[in-house]
Tab-separated table of N, CA and C in Angstrom:
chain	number	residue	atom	x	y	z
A	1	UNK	N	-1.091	-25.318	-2.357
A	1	UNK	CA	-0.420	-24.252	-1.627
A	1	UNK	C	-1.082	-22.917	-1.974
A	2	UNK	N	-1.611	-22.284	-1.093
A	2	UNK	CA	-2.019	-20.716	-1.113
A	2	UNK	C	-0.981	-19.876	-1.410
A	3	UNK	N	-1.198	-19.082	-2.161
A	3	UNK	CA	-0.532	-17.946	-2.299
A	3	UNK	C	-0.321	-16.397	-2.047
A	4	UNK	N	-1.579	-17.119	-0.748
A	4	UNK	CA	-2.107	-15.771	0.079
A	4	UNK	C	-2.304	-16.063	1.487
A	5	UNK	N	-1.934	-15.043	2.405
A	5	UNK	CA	-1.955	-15.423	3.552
A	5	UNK	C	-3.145	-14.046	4.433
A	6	UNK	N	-4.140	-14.920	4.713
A	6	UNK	CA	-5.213	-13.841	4.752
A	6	UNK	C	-5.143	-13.029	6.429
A	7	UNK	N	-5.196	-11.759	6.726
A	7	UNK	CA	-4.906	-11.848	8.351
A	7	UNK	C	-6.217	-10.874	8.208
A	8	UNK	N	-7.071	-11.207	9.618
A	8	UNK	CA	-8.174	-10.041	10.324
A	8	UNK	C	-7.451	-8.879	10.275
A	9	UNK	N	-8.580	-8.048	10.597
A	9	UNK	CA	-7.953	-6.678	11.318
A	9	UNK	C	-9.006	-6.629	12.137
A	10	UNK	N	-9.206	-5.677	13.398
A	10	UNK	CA	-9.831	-5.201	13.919
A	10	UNK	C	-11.458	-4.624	13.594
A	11	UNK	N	-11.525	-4.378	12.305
A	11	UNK	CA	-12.788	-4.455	11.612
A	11	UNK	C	-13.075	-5.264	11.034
A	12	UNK	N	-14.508	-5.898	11.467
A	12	UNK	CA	-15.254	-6.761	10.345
A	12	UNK	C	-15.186	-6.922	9.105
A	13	UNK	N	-14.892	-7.676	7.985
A	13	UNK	CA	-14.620	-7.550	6.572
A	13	UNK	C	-13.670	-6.732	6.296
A	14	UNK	N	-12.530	-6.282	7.107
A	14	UNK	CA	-11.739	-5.391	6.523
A	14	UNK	C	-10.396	-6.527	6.763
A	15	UNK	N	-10.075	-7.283	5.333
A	15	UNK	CA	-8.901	-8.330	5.298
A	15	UNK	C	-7.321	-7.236	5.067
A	16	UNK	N	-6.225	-7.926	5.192
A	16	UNK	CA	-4.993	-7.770	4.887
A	16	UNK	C	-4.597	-8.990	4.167
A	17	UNK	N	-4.183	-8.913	3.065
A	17	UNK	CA	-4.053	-9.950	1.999
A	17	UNK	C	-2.553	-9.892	1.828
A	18	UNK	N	-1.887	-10.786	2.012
A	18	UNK	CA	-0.019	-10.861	2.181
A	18	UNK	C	0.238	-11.982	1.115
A	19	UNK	N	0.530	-11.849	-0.158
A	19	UNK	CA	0.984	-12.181	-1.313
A	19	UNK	C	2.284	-13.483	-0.596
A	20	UNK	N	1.882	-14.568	-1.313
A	20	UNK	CA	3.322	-15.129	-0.778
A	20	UNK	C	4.388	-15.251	-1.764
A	21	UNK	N	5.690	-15.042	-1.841
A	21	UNK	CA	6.494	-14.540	-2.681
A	21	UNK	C	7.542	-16.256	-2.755
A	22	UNK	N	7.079	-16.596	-4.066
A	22	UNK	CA	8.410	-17.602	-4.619
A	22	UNK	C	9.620	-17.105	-5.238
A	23	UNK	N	10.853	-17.555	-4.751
A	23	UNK	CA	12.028	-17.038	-5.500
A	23	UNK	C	12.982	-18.229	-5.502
A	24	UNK	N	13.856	-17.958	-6.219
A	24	UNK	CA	14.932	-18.442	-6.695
A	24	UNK	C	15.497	-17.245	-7.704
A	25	UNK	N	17.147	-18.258	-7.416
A	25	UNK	CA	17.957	-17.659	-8.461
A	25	UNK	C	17.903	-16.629	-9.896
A	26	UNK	N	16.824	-16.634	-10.317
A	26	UNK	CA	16.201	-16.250	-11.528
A	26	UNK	C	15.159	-15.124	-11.258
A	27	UNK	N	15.217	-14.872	-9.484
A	27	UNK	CA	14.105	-13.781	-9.422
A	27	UNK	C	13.028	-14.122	-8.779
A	28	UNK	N	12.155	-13.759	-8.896
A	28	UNK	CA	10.119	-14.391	-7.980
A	28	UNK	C	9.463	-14.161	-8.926
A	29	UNK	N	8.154	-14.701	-7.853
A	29	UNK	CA	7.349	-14.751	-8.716
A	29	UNK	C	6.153	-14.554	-7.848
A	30	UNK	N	5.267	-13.372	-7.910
A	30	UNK	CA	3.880	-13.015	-6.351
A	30	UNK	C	3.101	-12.709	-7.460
A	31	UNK	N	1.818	-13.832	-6.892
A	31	UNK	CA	0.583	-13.723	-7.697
A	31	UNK	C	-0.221	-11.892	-7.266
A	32	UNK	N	-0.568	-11.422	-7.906
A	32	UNK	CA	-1.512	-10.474	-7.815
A	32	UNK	C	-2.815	-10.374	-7.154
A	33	UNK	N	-3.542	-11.706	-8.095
A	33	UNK	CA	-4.923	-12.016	-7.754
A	33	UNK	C	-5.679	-13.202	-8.290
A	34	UNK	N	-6.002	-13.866	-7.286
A	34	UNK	CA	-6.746	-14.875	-7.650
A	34	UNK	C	-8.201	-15.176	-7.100
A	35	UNK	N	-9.209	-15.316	-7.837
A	35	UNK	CA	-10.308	-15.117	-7.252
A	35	UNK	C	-10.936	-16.177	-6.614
A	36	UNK	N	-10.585	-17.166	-6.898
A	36	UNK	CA	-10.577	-18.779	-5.959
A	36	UNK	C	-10.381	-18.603	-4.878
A	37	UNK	N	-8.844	-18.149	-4.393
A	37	UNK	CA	-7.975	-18.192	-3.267
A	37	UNK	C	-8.176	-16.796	-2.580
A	38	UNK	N	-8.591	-15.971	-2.970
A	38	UNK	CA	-9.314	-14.798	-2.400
A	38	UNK	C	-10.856	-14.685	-1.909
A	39	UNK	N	-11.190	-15.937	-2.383
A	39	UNK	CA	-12.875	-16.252	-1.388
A	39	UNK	C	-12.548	-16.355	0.044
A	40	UNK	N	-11.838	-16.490	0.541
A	40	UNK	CA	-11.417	-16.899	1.964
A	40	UNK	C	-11.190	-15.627	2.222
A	41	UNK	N	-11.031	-14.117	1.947
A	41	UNK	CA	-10.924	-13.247	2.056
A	41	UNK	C	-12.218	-12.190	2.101
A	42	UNK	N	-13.302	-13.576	1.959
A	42	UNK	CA	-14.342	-12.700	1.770
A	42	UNK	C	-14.986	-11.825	-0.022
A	43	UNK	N	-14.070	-11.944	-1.180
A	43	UNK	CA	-13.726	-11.933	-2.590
A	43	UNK	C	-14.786	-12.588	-3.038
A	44	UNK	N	-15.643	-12.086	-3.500
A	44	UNK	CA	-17.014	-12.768	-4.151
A	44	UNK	C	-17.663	-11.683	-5.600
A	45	UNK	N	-16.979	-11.452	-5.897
A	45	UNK	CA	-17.437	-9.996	-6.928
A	45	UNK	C	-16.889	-10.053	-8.335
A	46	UNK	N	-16.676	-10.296	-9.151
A	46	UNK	CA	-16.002	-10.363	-10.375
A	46	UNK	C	-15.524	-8.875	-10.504
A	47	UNK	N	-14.146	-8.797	-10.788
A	47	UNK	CA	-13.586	-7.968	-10.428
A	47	UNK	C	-14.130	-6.601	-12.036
A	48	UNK	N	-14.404	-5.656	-11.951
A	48	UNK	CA	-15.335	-4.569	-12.535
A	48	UNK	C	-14.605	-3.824	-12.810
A	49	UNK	N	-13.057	-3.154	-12.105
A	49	UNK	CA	-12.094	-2.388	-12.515
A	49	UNK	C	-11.058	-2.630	-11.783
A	50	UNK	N	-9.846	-1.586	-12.782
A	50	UNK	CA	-8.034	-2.002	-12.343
A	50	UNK	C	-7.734	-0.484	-12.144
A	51	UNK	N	-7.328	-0.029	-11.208
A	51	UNK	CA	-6.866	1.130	-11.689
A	51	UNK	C	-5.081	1.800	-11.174
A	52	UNK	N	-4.207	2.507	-11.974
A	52	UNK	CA	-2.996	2.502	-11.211
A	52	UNK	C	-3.193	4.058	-11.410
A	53	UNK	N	-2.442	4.130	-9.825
A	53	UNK	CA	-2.193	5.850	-9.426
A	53	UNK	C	-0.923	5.978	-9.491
A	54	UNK	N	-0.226	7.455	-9.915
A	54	UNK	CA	1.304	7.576	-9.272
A	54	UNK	C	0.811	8.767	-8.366
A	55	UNK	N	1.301	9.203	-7.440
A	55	UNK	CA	0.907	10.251	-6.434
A	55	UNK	C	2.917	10.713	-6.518
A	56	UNK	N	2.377	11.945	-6.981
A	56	UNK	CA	4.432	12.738	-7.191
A	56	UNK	C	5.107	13.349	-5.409
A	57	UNK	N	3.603	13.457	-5.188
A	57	UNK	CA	4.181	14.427	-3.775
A	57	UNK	C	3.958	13.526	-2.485
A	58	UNK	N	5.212	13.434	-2.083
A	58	UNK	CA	4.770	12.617	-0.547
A	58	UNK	C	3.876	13.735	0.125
A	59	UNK	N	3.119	13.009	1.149
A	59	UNK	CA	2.325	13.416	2.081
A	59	UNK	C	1.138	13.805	1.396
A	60	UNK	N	0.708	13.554	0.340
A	60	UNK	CA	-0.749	13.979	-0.804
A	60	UNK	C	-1.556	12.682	-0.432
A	61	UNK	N	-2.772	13.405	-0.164
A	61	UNK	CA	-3.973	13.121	0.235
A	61	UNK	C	-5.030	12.806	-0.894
A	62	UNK	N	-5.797	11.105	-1.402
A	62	UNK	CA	-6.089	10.673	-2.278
A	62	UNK	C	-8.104	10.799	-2.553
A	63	UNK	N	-8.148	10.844	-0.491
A	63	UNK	CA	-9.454	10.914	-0.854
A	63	UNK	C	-10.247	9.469	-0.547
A	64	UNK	N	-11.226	9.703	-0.064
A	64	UNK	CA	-12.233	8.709	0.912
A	64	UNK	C	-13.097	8.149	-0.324
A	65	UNK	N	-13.266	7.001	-0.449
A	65	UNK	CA	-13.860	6.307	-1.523
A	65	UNK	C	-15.003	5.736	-0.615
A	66	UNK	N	-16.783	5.492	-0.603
A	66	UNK	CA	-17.687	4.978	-0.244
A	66	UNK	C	-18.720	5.055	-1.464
A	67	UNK	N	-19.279	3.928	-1.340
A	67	UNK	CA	-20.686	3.411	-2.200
A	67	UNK	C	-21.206	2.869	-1.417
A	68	UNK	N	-22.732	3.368	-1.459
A	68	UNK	CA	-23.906	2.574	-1.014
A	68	UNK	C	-24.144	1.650	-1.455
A	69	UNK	N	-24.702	0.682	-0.763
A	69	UNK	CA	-25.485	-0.520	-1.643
A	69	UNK	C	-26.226	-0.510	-2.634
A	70	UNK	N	-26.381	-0.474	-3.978
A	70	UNK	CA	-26.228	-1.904	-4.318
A	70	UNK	C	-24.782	-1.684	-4.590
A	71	UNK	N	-24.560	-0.835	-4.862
A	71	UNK	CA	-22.961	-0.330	-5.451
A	71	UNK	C	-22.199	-0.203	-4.728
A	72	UNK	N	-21.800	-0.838	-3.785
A	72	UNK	CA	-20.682	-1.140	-3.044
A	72	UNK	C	-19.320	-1.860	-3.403
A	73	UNK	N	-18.522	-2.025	-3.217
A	73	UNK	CA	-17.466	-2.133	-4.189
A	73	UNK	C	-16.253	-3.169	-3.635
A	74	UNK	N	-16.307	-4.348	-3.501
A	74	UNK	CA	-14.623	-4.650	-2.505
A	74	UNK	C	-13.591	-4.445	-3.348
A	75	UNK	N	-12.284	-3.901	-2.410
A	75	UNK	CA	-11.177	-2.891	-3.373
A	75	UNK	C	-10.011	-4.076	-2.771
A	76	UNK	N	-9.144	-4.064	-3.534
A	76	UNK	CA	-7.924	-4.908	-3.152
A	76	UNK	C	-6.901	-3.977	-2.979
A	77	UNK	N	-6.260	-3.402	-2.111
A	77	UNK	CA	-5.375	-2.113	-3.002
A	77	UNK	C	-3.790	-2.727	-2.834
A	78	UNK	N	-2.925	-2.440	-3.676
A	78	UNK	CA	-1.061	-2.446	-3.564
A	78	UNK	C	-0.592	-1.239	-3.809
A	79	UNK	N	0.516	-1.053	-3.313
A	79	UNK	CA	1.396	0.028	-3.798
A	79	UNK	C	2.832	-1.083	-4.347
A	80	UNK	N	3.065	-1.118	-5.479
A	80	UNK	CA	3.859	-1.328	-6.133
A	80	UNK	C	5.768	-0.847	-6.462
A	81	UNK	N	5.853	0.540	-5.853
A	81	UNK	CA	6.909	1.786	-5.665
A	81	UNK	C	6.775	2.302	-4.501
A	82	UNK	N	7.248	2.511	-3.653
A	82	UNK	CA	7.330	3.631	-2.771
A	82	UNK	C	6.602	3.096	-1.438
A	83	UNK	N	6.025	4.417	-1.049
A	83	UNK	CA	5.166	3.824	0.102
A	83	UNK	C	3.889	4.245	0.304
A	84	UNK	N	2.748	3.877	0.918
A	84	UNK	CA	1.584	4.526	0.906
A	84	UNK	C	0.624	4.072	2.232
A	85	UNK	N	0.374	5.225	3.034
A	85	UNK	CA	-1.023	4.683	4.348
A	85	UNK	C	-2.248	5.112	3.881
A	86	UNK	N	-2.633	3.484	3.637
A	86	UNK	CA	-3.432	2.943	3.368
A	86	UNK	C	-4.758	3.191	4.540
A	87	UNK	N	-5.510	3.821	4.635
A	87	UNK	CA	-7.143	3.862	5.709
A	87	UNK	C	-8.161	3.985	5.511
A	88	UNK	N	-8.313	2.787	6.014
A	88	UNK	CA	-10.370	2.209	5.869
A	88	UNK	C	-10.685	2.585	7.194
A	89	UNK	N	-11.946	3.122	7.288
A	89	UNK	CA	-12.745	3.664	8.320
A	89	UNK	C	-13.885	3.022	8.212
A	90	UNK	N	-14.465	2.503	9.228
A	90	UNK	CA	-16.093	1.711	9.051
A	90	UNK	C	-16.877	3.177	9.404
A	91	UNK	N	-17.988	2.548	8.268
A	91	UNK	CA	-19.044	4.120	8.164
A	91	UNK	C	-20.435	2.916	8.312
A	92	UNK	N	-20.213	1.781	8.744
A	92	UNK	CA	-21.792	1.783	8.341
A	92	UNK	C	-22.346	1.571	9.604
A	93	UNK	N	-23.291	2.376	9.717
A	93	UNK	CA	-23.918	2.525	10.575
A	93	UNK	C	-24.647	1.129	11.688
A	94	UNK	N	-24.912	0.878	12.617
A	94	UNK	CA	-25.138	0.079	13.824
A	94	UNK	C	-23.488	-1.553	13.427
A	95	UNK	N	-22.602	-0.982	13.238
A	95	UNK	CA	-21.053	-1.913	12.989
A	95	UNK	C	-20.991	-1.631	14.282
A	96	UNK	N	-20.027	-2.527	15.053
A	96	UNK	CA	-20.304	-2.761	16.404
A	96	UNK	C	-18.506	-1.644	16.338
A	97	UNK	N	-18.087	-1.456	15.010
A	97	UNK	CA	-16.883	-0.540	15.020
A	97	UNK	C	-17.075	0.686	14.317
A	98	UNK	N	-18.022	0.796	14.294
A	98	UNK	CA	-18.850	2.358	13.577
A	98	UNK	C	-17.717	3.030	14.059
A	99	UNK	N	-17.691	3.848	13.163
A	99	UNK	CA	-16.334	5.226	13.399
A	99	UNK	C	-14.768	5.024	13.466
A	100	UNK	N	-14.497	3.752	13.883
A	100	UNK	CA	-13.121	3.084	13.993
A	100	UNK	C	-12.685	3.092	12.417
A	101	UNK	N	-11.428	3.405	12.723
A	101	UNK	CA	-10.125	3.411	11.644
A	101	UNK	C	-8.957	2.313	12.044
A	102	UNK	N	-8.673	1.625	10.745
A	102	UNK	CA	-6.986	0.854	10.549
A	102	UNK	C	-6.264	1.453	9.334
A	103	UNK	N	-5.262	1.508	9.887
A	103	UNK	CA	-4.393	1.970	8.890
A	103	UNK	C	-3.095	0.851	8.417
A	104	UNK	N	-2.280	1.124	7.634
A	104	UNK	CA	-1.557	0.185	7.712
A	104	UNK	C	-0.397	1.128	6.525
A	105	UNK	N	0.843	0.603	6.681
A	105	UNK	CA	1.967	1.569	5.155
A	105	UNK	C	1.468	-0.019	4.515
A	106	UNK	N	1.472	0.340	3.082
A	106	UNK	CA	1.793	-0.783	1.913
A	106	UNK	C	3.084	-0.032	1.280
A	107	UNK	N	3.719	-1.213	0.713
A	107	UNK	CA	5.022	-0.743	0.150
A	107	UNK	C	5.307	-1.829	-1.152
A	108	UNK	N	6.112	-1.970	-1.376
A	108	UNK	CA	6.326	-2.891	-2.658
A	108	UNK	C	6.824	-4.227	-2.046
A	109	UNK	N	7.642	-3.569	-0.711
A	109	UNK	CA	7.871	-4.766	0.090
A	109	UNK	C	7.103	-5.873	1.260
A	110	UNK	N	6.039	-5.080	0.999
A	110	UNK	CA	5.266	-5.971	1.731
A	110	UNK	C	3.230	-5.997	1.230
């Protein structure tokens, strides 16, 4: 049984990764990350860093993250509290979605 339910988006390599959540009586239990079950996601990188943000002010702006090759980076991101829109923009040049944006809210609940 997967514990991930992988969906497209509209851009090439740009996954939505939906945690599947076990519960019972005693509470759940949602895997984070698994790097097996995240190959199907395209996940091929040994993961290099973790990092947690708190952002205090709604509507605060975090900032466009890009690396060139070789240093390119695949990011998994959650929001854990609250809520957060989440947007990847394709920048690389001749992408048949060059310039296109998805956005999406992450929340704790989903």
């Amino acid at each position: 049984m997967s514990r991930f339910r992988i969906v497209d988006t509209p851009i090439e390599g740009l996954k939505i990764v939906e945690r599947v959540v076990l519960s019972d009586e005693r509470g759940f239990l949602s895997r984070m990350f698994c790097a097996d079950e995240l190959r199907a996601a395209g996940w091929s990188t040994a993961i290099a860093q973790v990092n947690h943000t708190l952002t205090r002010r709604p509507g605060a702006v975090r900032g466009l993250h890009f690396q060139f090759a070789p240093h390119a980076e695949t990011k998994l991101v959650n929001c854990v509290r609250g809520e957060v829109f989440d947007v990847a923009v394709d920048l690389r040049r001749g992408s048949p979605t060059f310039l296109q944006w998805f956005g999406l809210a992450l929340s704790a609940g989903n």
